């Protein structure tokens, strides 16, 4: 089974991060391209620009609706499904995001999507 973790891009990489996937559409502010370590930049599965802008107008009041709308985007995205299938090759995947809010961000929703799609298809070790 593949374990999905999340981490801010501004947190130093650890040896136990596994396969590191940067999941934001925009490059993180202040982050050096030489120092930022990621294995894959999956910007095509980030929330649409319209959804991202809408959410950032009122993140506290729109979290539940954002999560639902982003999950709808993921469920209709061939790129998201392809990403989920490709990540089955890794025992640990760390999703990297730039948001300051560690609870209400796209990584939380994407982690749930990936967990549902990856681990539903992988055999369980018994």
PDB file of N, CA, C and O in Angstrom, residues 36-106:
ATOM      1  N   UNK A  36      15.000  23.798  -3.744  1.00  0.00           N
ATOM      2  CA  UNK A  36      13.736  23.100  -3.521  1.00  0.00           C
ATOM      3  C   UNK A  36      13.806  21.713  -4.149  1.00  0.00           C
ATOM      4  O   UNK A  36      13.963  21.574  -5.360  1.00  0.00           O
ATOM      5  N   UNK A  37      13.674  20.690  -3.318  1.00  0.00           N
ATOM      6  CA  UNK A  37      13.774  19.315  -3.813  1.00  0.00           C
ATOM      7  C   UNK A  37      12.382  18.702  -3.979  1.00  0.00           C
ATOM      8  O   UNK A  37      11.620  18.616  -3.029  1.00  0.00           O
ATOM      9  N   UNK A  38      12.078  18.292  -5.193  1.00  0.00           N
ATOM     10  CA  UNK A  38      10.866  17.534  -5.478  1.00  0.00           C
ATOM     11  C   UNK A  38      11.197  16.571  -6.608  1.00  0.00           C
ATOM     12  O   UNK A  38      12.113  16.797  -7.400  1.00  0.00           O
ATOM     13  N   UNK A  39      10.466  15.482  -6.673  1.00  0.00           N
ATOM     14  CA  UNK A  39      10.672  14.490  -7.724  1.00  0.00           C
ATOM     15  C   UNK A  39       9.759  14.719  -8.924  1.00  0.00           C
ATOM     16  O   UNK A  39      10.092  14.335 -10.041  1.00  0.00           O
ATOM     17  N   UNK A  40       8.613  15.328  -8.675  1.00  0.00           N
ATOM     18  CA  UNK A  40       7.637  15.567  -9.738  1.00  0.00           C
ATOM     19  C   UNK A  40       6.869  16.839  -9.412  1.00  0.00           C
ATOM     20  O   UNK A  40       6.484  17.049  -8.260  1.00  0.00           O
ATOM     21  N   UNK A  41       6.655  17.683 -10.417  1.00  0.00           N
ATOM     22  CA  UNK A  41       5.778  18.843 -10.270  1.00  0.00           C
ATOM     23  C   UNK A  41       4.506  18.515 -11.033  1.00  0.00           C
ATOM     24  O   UNK A  41       4.467  18.524 -12.260  1.00  0.00           O
ATOM     25  N   UNK A  42       3.440  18.234 -10.303  1.00  0.00           N
ATOM     26  CA  UNK A  42       2.168  17.818 -10.897  1.00  0.00           C
ATOM     27  C   UNK A  42       1.189  18.993 -10.910  1.00  0.00           C
ATOM     28  O   UNK A  42       0.079  18.915 -10.379  1.00  0.00           O
ATOM     29  N   UNK A  43       1.575  20.082 -11.552  1.00  0.00           N
ATOM     30  CA  UNK A  43       0.745  21.286 -11.536  1.00  0.00           C
ATOM     31  C   UNK A  43      -0.569  21.122 -12.291  1.00  0.00           C
ATOM     32  O   UNK A  43      -1.520  21.846 -12.040  1.00  0.00           O
ATOM     33  N   UNK A  44      -0.634  20.140 -13.194  1.00  0.00           N
ATOM     34  CA  UNK A  44      -1.869  19.949 -13.966  1.00  0.00           C
ATOM     35  C   UNK A  44      -3.024  19.417 -13.118  1.00  0.00           C
ATOM     36  O   UNK A  44      -4.174  19.471 -13.542  1.00  0.00           O
ATOM     37  N   UNK A  45      -2.743  18.934 -11.927  1.00  0.00           N
ATOM     38  CA  UNK A  45      -3.823  18.433 -11.067  1.00  0.00           C
ATOM     39  C   UNK A  45      -4.142  19.411  -9.926  1.00  0.00           C
ATOM     40  O   UNK A  45      -4.981  19.109  -9.082  1.00  0.00           O
ATOM     41  N   UNK A  46      -3.521  20.580  -9.945  1.00  0.00           N
ATOM     42  CA  UNK A  46      -3.840  21.613  -8.959  1.00  0.00           C
ATOM     43  C   UNK A  46      -5.253  22.138  -9.222  1.00  0.00           C
ATOM     44  O   UNK A  46      -5.783  21.992 -10.324  1.00  0.00           O
ATOM     45  N   UNK A  47      -5.860  22.764  -8.221  1.00  0.00           N
ATOM     46  CA  UNK A  47      -7.194  23.349  -8.464  1.00  0.00           C
ATOM     47  C   UNK A  47      -7.136  24.342  -9.620  1.00  0.00           C
ATOM     48  O   UNK A  47      -6.127  25.022  -9.828  1.00  0.00           O
ATOM     49  N   UNK A  48      -8.219  24.433 -10.361  1.00  0.00           N
ATOM     50  CA  UNK A  48      -8.297  25.384 -11.465  1.00  0.00           C
ATOM     51  C   UNK A  48      -8.075  26.796 -10.926  1.00  0.00           C
ATOM     52  O   UNK A  48      -8.311  27.079  -9.753  1.00  0.00           O
ATOM     53  N   UNK A  49      -7.628  27.691 -11.804  1.00  0.00           N
ATOM     54  CA  UNK A  49      -7.408  29.078 -11.380  1.00  0.00           C
ATOM     55  C   UNK A  49      -8.687  29.690 -10.824  1.00  0.00           C
ATOM     56  O   UNK A  49      -8.659  30.380  -9.809  1.00  0.00           O
ATOM     57  N   UNK A  50      -9.811  29.443 -11.486  1.00  0.00           N
ATOM     58  CA  UNK A  50     -11.078  30.009 -11.016  1.00  0.00           C
ATOM     59  C   UNK A  50     -11.419  29.509  -9.618  1.00  0.00           C
ATOM     60  O   UNK A  50     -11.821  30.295  -8.748  1.00  0.00           O
ATOM     61  N   UNK A  51     -11.256  28.215  -9.374  1.00  0.00           N
ATOM     62  CA  UNK A  51     -11.567  27.661  -8.054  1.00  0.00           C
ATOM     63  C   UNK A  51     -10.603  28.194  -7.002  1.00  0.00           C
ATOM     64  O   UNK A  51     -11.011  28.553  -5.890  1.00  0.00           O
ATOM     65  N   UNK A  52      -9.336  28.272  -7.349  1.00  0.00           N
ATOM     66  CA  UNK A  52      -8.332  28.770  -6.399  1.00  0.00           C
ATOM     67  C   UNK A  52      -8.628  30.219  -6.011  1.00  0.00           C
ATOM     68  O   UNK A  52      -8.629  30.568  -4.822  1.00  0.00           O
ATOM     69  N   UNK A  53      -8.922  31.072  -6.994  1.00  0.00           N
ATOM     70  CA  UNK A  53      -9.238  32.479  -6.706  1.00  0.00           C
ATOM     71  C   UNK A  53     -10.504  32.592  -5.852  1.00  0.00           C
ATOM     72  O   UNK A  53     -10.553  33.384  -4.909  1.00  0.00           O
ATOM     73  N   UNK A  54     -11.523  31.829  -6.206  1.00  0.00           N
ATOM     74  CA  UNK A  54     -12.779  31.845  -5.451  1.00  0.00           C
ATOM     75  C   UNK A  54     -12.536  31.462  -3.998  1.00  0.00           C
ATOM     76  O   UNK A  54     -13.030  32.120  -3.078  1.00  0.00           O
ATOM     77  N   UNK A  55     -11.779  30.413  -3.768  1.00  0.00           N
ATOM     78  CA  UNK A  55     -11.504  29.941  -2.410  1.00  0.00           C
ATOM     79  C   UNK A  55     -10.735  30.984  -1.607  1.00  0.00           C
ATOM     80  O   UNK A  55     -11.055  31.248  -0.445  1.00  0.00           O
ATOM     81  N   UNK A  56      -9.751  31.611  -2.208  1.00  0.00           N
ATOM     82  CA  UNK A  56      -8.906  32.554  -1.472  1.00  0.00           C
ATOM     83  C   UNK A  56      -9.621  33.847  -1.114  1.00  0.00           C
ATOM     84  O   UNK A  56      -9.133  34.600  -0.267  1.00  0.00           O
ATOM     85  N   UNK A  57     -10.790  34.106  -1.674  1.00  0.00           N
ATOM     86  CA  UNK A  57     -11.584  35.267  -1.276  1.00  0.00           C
ATOM     87  C   UNK A  57     -12.152  35.102   0.126  1.00  0.00           C
ATOM     88  O   UNK A  57     -12.376  36.088   0.820  1.00  0.00           O
ATOM     89  N   UNK A  58     -12.399  33.868   0.546  1.00  0.00           N
ATOM     90  CA  UNK A  58     -12.981  33.605   1.870  1.00  0.00           C
ATOM     91  C   UNK A  58     -12.656  32.165   2.286  1.00  0.00           C
ATOM     92  O   UNK A  58     -13.551  31.313   2.324  1.00  0.00           O
ATOM     93  N   UNK A  59     -11.397  31.877   2.586  1.00  0.00           N
ATOM     94  CA  UNK A  59     -11.022  30.484   2.868  1.00  0.00           C
ATOM     95  C   UNK A  59     -11.744  29.879   4.074  1.00  0.00           C
ATOM     96  O   UNK A  59     -12.089  28.700   4.050  1.00  0.00           O
ATOM     97  N   UNK A  60     -11.996  30.666   5.090  1.00  0.00           N
ATOM     98  CA  UNK A  60     -12.682  30.112   6.270  1.00  0.00           C
ATOM     99  C   UNK A  60     -14.127  29.742   5.971  1.00  0.00           C
ATOM    100  O   UNK A  60     -14.621  28.710   6.422  1.00  0.00           O
ATOM    101  N   UNK A  61     -14.797  30.558   5.178  1.00  0.00           N
ATOM    102  CA  UNK A  61     -16.199  30.318   4.890  1.00  0.00           C
ATOM    103  C   UNK A  61     -16.451  29.392   3.713  1.00  0.00           C
ATOM    104  O   UNK A  61     -17.581  28.945   3.519  1.00  0.00           O
ATOM    105  N   UNK A  62     -15.420  29.099   2.937  1.00  0.00           N
ATOM    106  CA  UNK A  62     -15.626  28.328   1.719  1.00  0.00           C
ATOM    107  C   UNK A  62     -14.887  26.987   1.697  1.00  0.00           C
ATOM    108  O   UNK A  62     -14.853  26.332   0.656  1.00  0.00           O
ATOM    109  N   UNK A  63     -14.314  26.583   2.808  1.00  0.00           N
ATOM    110  CA  UNK A  63     -13.501  25.369   2.803  1.00  0.00           C
ATOM    111  C   UNK A  63     -14.282  24.139   2.344  1.00  0.00           C
ATOM    112  O   UNK A  63     -13.839  23.398   1.474  1.00  0.00           O
ATOM    113  N   UNK A  64     -15.436  23.884   2.950  1.00  0.00           N
ATOM    114  CA  UNK A  64     -16.198  22.673   2.614  1.00  0.00           C
ATOM    115  C   UNK A  64     -16.590  22.661   1.131  1.00  0.00           C
ATOM    116  O   UNK A  64     -16.462  21.633   0.467  1.00  0.00           O
ATOM    117  N   UNK A  65     -17.042  23.798   0.629  1.00  0.00           N
ATOM    118  CA  UNK A  65     -17.436  23.881  -0.776  1.00  0.00           C
ATOM    119  C   UNK A  65     -16.207  23.745  -1.686  1.00  0.00           C
ATOM    120  O   UNK A  65     -16.276  23.095  -2.733  1.00  0.00           O
ATOM    121  N   UNK A  66     -15.091  24.355  -1.279  1.00  0.00           N
ATOM    122  CA  UNK A  66     -13.851  24.209  -2.055  1.00  0.00           C
ATOM    123  C   UNK A  66     -13.453  22.742  -2.146  1.00  0.00           C
ATOM    124  O   UNK A  66     -13.142  22.241  -3.228  1.00  0.00           O
ATOM    125  N   UNK A  67     -13.450  22.061  -1.010  1.00  0.00           N
ATOM    126  CA  UNK A  67     -13.052  20.650  -0.989  1.00  0.00           C
ATOM    127  C   UNK A  67     -13.945  19.825  -1.911  1.00  0.00           C
ATOM    128  O   UNK A  67     -13.457  18.973  -2.663  1.00  0.00           O
ATOM    129  N   UNK A  68     -15.224  20.087  -1.893  1.00  0.00           N
ATOM    130  CA  UNK A  68     -16.167  19.365  -2.743  1.00  0.00           C
ATOM    131  C   UNK A  68     -15.919  19.672  -4.224  1.00  0.00           C
ATOM    132  O   UNK A  68     -15.875  18.762  -5.061  1.00  0.00           O
ATOM    133  N   UNK A  69     -15.745  20.944  -4.545  1.00  0.00           N
ATOM    134  CA  UNK A  69     -15.526  21.327  -5.944  1.00  0.00           C
ATOM    135  C   UNK A  69     -14.189  20.803  -6.467  1.00  0.00           C
ATOM    136  O   UNK A  69     -14.096  20.363  -7.618  1.00  0.00           O
ATOM    137  N   UNK A  70     -13.162  20.853  -5.618  1.00  0.00           N
ATOM    138  CA  UNK A  70     -11.856  20.358  -6.057  1.00  0.00           C
ATOM    139  C   UNK A  70     -11.903  18.846  -6.254  1.00  0.00           C
ATOM    140  O   UNK A  70     -11.345  18.313  -7.215  1.00  0.00           O
ATOM    141  N   UNK A  71     -12.613  18.147  -5.378  1.00  0.00           N
ATOM    142  CA  UNK A  71     -12.759  16.696  -5.549  1.00  0.00           C
ATOM    143  C   UNK A  71     -13.485  16.405  -6.869  1.00  0.00           C
ATOM    144  O   UNK A  71     -13.111  15.458  -7.579  1.00  0.00           O
ATOM    145  N   UNK A  72     -14.482  17.211  -7.218  1.00  0.00           N
ATOM    146  CA  UNK A  72     -15.164  17.049  -8.509  1.00  0.00           C
ATOM    147  C   UNK A  72     -14.192  17.245  -9.669  1.00  0.00           C
ATOM    148  O   UNK A  72     -14.219  16.488 -10.645  1.00  0.00           O
ATOM    149  N   UNK A  73     -13.324  18.272  -9.563  1.00  0.00           N
ATOM    150  CA  UNK A  73     -12.315  18.489 -10.605  1.00  0.00           C
ATOM    151  C   UNK A  73     -11.395  17.275 -10.724  1.00  0.00           C
ATOM    152  O   UNK A  73     -11.087  16.832 -11.832  1.00  0.00           O
ATOM    153  N   UNK A  74     -10.953  16.753  -9.590  1.00  0.00           N
ATOM    154  CA  UNK A  74     -10.064  15.593  -9.609  1.00  0.00           C
ATOM    155  C   UNK A  74     -10.760  14.375 -10.209  1.00  0.00           C
ATOM    156  O   UNK A  74     -10.171  13.645 -11.007  1.00  0.00           O
ATOM    157  N   UNK A  75     -11.995  14.143  -9.833  1.00  0.00           N
ATOM    158  CA  UNK A  75     -12.730  12.976 -10.325  1.00  0.00           C
ATOM    159  C   UNK A  75     -12.981  13.026 -11.827  1.00  0.00           C
ATOM    160  O   UNK A  75     -13.176  11.983 -12.450  1.00  0.00           O
ATOM    161  N   UNK A  76     -12.956  14.225 -12.413  1.00  0.00           N
ATOM    162  CA  UNK A  76     -13.171  14.333 -13.853  1.00  0.00           C
ATOM    163  C   UNK A  76     -11.859  14.562 -14.617  1.00  0.00           C
ATOM    164  O   UNK A  76     -11.886  14.820 -15.814  1.00  0.00           O
ATOM    165  N   UNK A  77     -10.743  14.420 -13.935  1.00  0.00           N
ATOM    166  CA  UNK A  77      -9.440  14.697 -14.546  1.00  0.00           C
ATOM    167  C   UNK A  77      -8.680  13.419 -14.906  1.00  0.00           C
ATOM    168  O   UNK A  77      -8.297  12.658 -14.016  1.00  0.00           O
ATOM    169  N   UNK A  78      -8.421  13.190 -16.189  1.00  0.00           N
ATOM    170  CA  UNK A  78      -7.600  12.033 -16.563  1.00  0.00           C
ATOM    171  C   UNK A  78      -6.181  12.136 -16.000  1.00  0.00           C
ATOM    172  O   UNK A  78      -5.561  11.128 -15.680  1.00  0.00           O
ATOM    173  N   UNK A  79      -5.671  13.372 -15.830  1.00  0.00           N
ATOM    174  CA  UNK A  79      -4.328  13.553 -15.278  1.00  0.00           C
ATOM    175  C   UNK A  79      -4.270  13.119 -13.814  1.00  0.00           C
ATOM    176  O   UNK A  79      -3.271  12.547 -13.372  1.00  0.00           O
ATOM    177  N   UNK A  80      -5.317  13.380 -13.058  1.00  0.00           N
ATOM    178  CA  UNK A  80      -5.339  12.978 -11.656  1.00  0.00           C
ATOM    179  C   UNK A  80      -5.359  11.453 -11.535  1.00  0.00           C
ATOM    180  O   UNK A  80      -4.643  10.874 -10.705  1.00  0.00           O
ATOM    181  N   UNK A  81      -6.149  10.810 -12.363  1.00  0.00           N
ATOM    182  CA  UNK A  81      -6.191   9.344 -12.338  1.00  0.00           C
ATOM    183  C   UNK A  81      -4.849   8.755 -12.763  1.00  0.00           C
ATOM    184  O   UNK A  81      -4.351   7.806 -12.147  1.00  0.00           O
ATOM    185  N   UNK A  82      -4.238   9.342 -13.780  1.00  0.00           N
ATOM    186  CA  UNK A  82      -2.921   8.867 -14.230  1.00  0.00           C
ATOM    187  C   UNK A  82      -1.874   9.051 -13.129  1.00  0.00           C
ATOM    188  O   UNK A  82      -1.024   8.183 -12.918  1.00  0.00           O
ATOM    189  N   UNK A  83      -1.954  10.173 -12.425  1.00  0.00           N
ATOM    190  CA  UNK A  83      -1.022  10.392 -11.312  1.00  0.00           C
ATOM    191  C   UNK A  83      -1.230   9.333 -10.245  1.00  0.00           C
ATOM    192  O   UNK A  83      -0.264   8.726  -9.764  1.00  0.00           O
ATOM    193  N   UNK A  84      -2.470   9.076  -9.879  1.00  0.00           N
ATOM    194  CA  UNK A  84      -2.751   8.058  -8.860  1.00  0.00           C
ATOM    195  C   UNK A  84      -2.183   6.704  -9.277  1.00  0.00           C
ATOM    196  O   UNK A  84      -1.553   6.011  -8.471  1.00  0.00           O
ATOM    197  N   UNK A  85      -2.372   6.346 -10.517  1.00  0.00           N
ATOM    198  CA  UNK A  85      -1.856   5.058 -10.997  1.00  0.00           C
ATOM    199  C   UNK A  85      -0.341   5.016 -10.966  1.00  0.00           C
ATOM    200  O   UNK A  85       0.253   4.001 -10.605  1.00  0.00           O
ATOM    201  N   UNK A  86       0.315   6.120 -11.317  1.00  0.00           N
ATOM    202  CA  UNK A  86       1.780   6.138 -11.332  1.00  0.00           C
ATOM    203  C   UNK A  86       2.369   6.092  -9.921  1.00  0.00           C
ATOM    204  O   UNK A  86       3.472   5.578  -9.724  1.00  0.00           O
ATOM    205  N   UNK A  87       1.650   6.612  -8.948  1.00  0.00           N
ATOM    206  CA  UNK A  87       2.174   6.658  -7.584  1.00  0.00           C
ATOM    207  C   UNK A  87       2.100   5.319  -6.861  1.00  0.00           C
ATOM    208  O   UNK A  87       2.690   5.159  -5.797  1.00  0.00           O
ATOM    209  N   UNK A  88       1.417   4.347  -7.445  1.00  0.00           N
ATOM    210  CA  UNK A  88       1.356   3.026  -6.810  1.00  0.00           C
ATOM    211  C   UNK A  88       2.731   2.366  -6.753  1.00  0.00           C
ATOM    212  O   UNK A  88       2.924   1.420  -6.001  1.00  0.00           O
ATOM    213  N   UNK A  89       3.673   2.874  -7.510  1.00  0.00           N
ATOM    214  CA  UNK A  89       5.028   2.320  -7.522  1.00  0.00           C
ATOM    215  C   UNK A  89       5.834   2.715  -6.287  1.00  0.00           C
ATOM    216  O   UNK A  89       6.925   2.192  -6.076  1.00  0.00           O
ATOM    217  N   UNK A  90       5.317   3.619  -5.469  1.00  0.00           N
ATOM    218  CA  UNK A  90       6.071   4.142  -4.324  1.00  0.00           C
ATOM    219  C   UNK A  90       5.376   3.793  -3.010  1.00  0.00           C
ATOM    220  O   UNK A  90       4.180   4.001  -2.865  1.00  0.00           O
ATOM    221  N   UNK A  91       6.130   3.316  -2.028  1.00  0.00           N
ATOM    222  CA  UNK A  91       5.521   3.007  -0.737  1.00  0.00           C
ATOM    223  C   UNK A  91       5.119   4.263   0.044  1.00  0.00           C
ATOM    224  O   UNK A  91       4.182   4.241   0.827  1.00  0.00           O
ATOM    225  N   UNK A  92       5.831   5.375  -0.184  1.00  0.00           N
ATOM    226  CA  UNK A  92       5.528   6.624   0.511  1.00  0.00           C
ATOM    227  C   UNK A  92       5.601   7.774  -0.478  1.00  0.00           C
ATOM    228  O   UNK A  92       6.580   7.913  -1.216  1.00  0.00           O
ATOM    229  N   UNK A  93       4.561   8.594  -0.489  1.00  0.00           N
ATOM    230  CA  UNK A  93       4.493   9.785  -1.336  1.00  0.00           C
ATOM    231  C   UNK A  93       4.203  10.970  -0.430  1.00  0.00           C
ATOM    232  O   UNK A  93       3.295  10.923   0.404  1.00  0.00           O
ATOM    233  N   UNK A  94       4.997  12.036  -0.587  1.00  0.00           N
ATOM    234  CA  UNK A  94       4.766  13.267   0.164  1.00  0.00           C
ATOM    235  C   UNK A  94       4.316  14.343  -0.805  1.00  0.00           C
ATOM    236  O   UNK A  94       5.029  14.670  -1.757  1.00  0.00           O
ATOM    237  N   UNK A  95       3.117  14.874  -0.558  1.00  0.00           N
ATOM    238  CA  UNK A  95       2.569  15.959  -1.370  1.00  0.00           C
ATOM    239  C   UNK A  95       3.051  17.275  -0.784  1.00  0.00           C
ATOM    240  O   UNK A  95       2.858  17.546   0.409  1.00  0.00           O
ATOM    241  N   UNK A  96       3.666  18.099  -1.609  1.00  0.00           N
ATOM    242  CA  UNK A  96       4.236  19.368  -1.178  1.00  0.00           C
ATOM    243  C   UNK A  96       3.350  20.517  -1.625  1.00  0.00           C
ATOM    244  O   UNK A  96       2.976  20.598  -2.797  1.00  0.00           O
ATOM    245  N   UNK A  97       3.013  21.408  -0.693  1.00  0.00           N
ATOM    246  CA  UNK A  97       2.144  22.545  -0.977  1.00  0.00           C
ATOM    247  C   UNK A  97       2.708  23.790  -0.305  1.00  0.00           C
ATOM    248  O   UNK A  97       3.481  23.694   0.651  1.00  0.00           O
ATOM    249  N   UNK A  98       2.313  24.972  -0.773  1.00  0.00           N
ATOM    250  CA  UNK A  98       2.855  26.219  -0.249  1.00  0.00           C
ATOM    251  C   UNK A  98       1.962  26.901   0.785  1.00  0.00           C
ATOM    252  O   UNK A  98       2.434  27.748   1.522  1.00  0.00           O
ATOM    253  N   UNK A  99       0.722  26.558   0.881  1.00  0.00           N
ATOM    254  CA  UNK A  99      -0.218  27.242   1.760  1.00  0.00           C
ATOM    255  C   UNK A  99       0.273  27.281   3.209  1.00  0.00           C
ATOM    256  O   UNK A  99       0.867  26.325   3.708  1.00  0.00           O
ATOM    257  N   UNK A 100      -0.018  28.389   3.876  1.00  0.00           N
ATOM    258  CA  UNK A 100       0.303  28.494   5.307  1.00  0.00           C
ATOM    259  C   UNK A 100      -0.645  27.654   6.151  1.00  0.00           C
ATOM    260  O   UNK A 100      -0.289  27.213   7.229  1.00  0.00           O
ATOM    261  N   UNK A 101      -1.856  27.485   5.655  1.00  0.00           N
ATOM    262  CA  UNK A 101      -2.873  26.728   6.391  1.00  0.00           C
ATOM    263  C   UNK A 101      -2.631  25.236   6.156  1.00  0.00           C
ATOM    264  O   UNK A 101      -2.795  24.731   5.052  1.00  0.00           O
ATOM    265  N   UNK A 102      -2.256  24.543   7.206  1.00  0.00           N
ATOM    266  CA  UNK A 102      -1.909  23.126   7.075  1.00  0.00           C
ATOM    267  C   UNK A 102      -3.123  22.206   7.109  1.00  0.00           C
ATOM    268  O   UNK A 102      -2.985  21.007   6.871  1.00  0.00           O
ATOM    269  N   UNK A 103      -4.297  22.762   7.384  1.00  0.00           N
ATOM    270  CA  UNK A 103      -5.507  21.942   7.479  1.00  0.00           C
ATOM    271  C   UNK A 103      -6.443  22.166   6.291  1.00  0.00           C
ATOM    272  O   UNK A 103      -7.088  21.237   5.817  1.00  0.00           O
ATOM    273  N   UNK A 104      -6.512  23.400   5.808  1.00  0.00           N
ATOM    274  CA  UNK A 104      -7.433  23.761   4.727  1.00  0.00           C
ATOM    275  C   UNK A 104      -6.643  24.140   3.484  1.00  0.00           C
ATOM    276  O   UNK A 104      -6.412  25.323   3.216  1.00  0.00           O
ATOM    277  N   UNK A 105      -6.240  23.131   2.714  1.00  0.00           N
ATOM    278  CA  UNK A 105      -5.470  23.381   1.496  1.00  0.00           C
ATOM    279  C   UNK A 105      -5.697  22.247   0.505  1.00  0.00           C
ATOM    280  O   UNK A 105      -6.251  21.206   0.848  1.00  0.00           O
ATOM    281  N   UNK A 106      -5.242  22.458  -0.722  1.00  0.00           N
ATOM    282  CA  UNK A 106      -5.489  21.472  -1.773  1.00  0.00           C
ATOM    283  C   UNK A 106      -4.807  20.138  -1.505  1.00  0.00           C
ATOM    284  O   UNK A 106      -5.285  19.094  -1.952  1.00  0.00           O
TER     285      UNK A 106
END
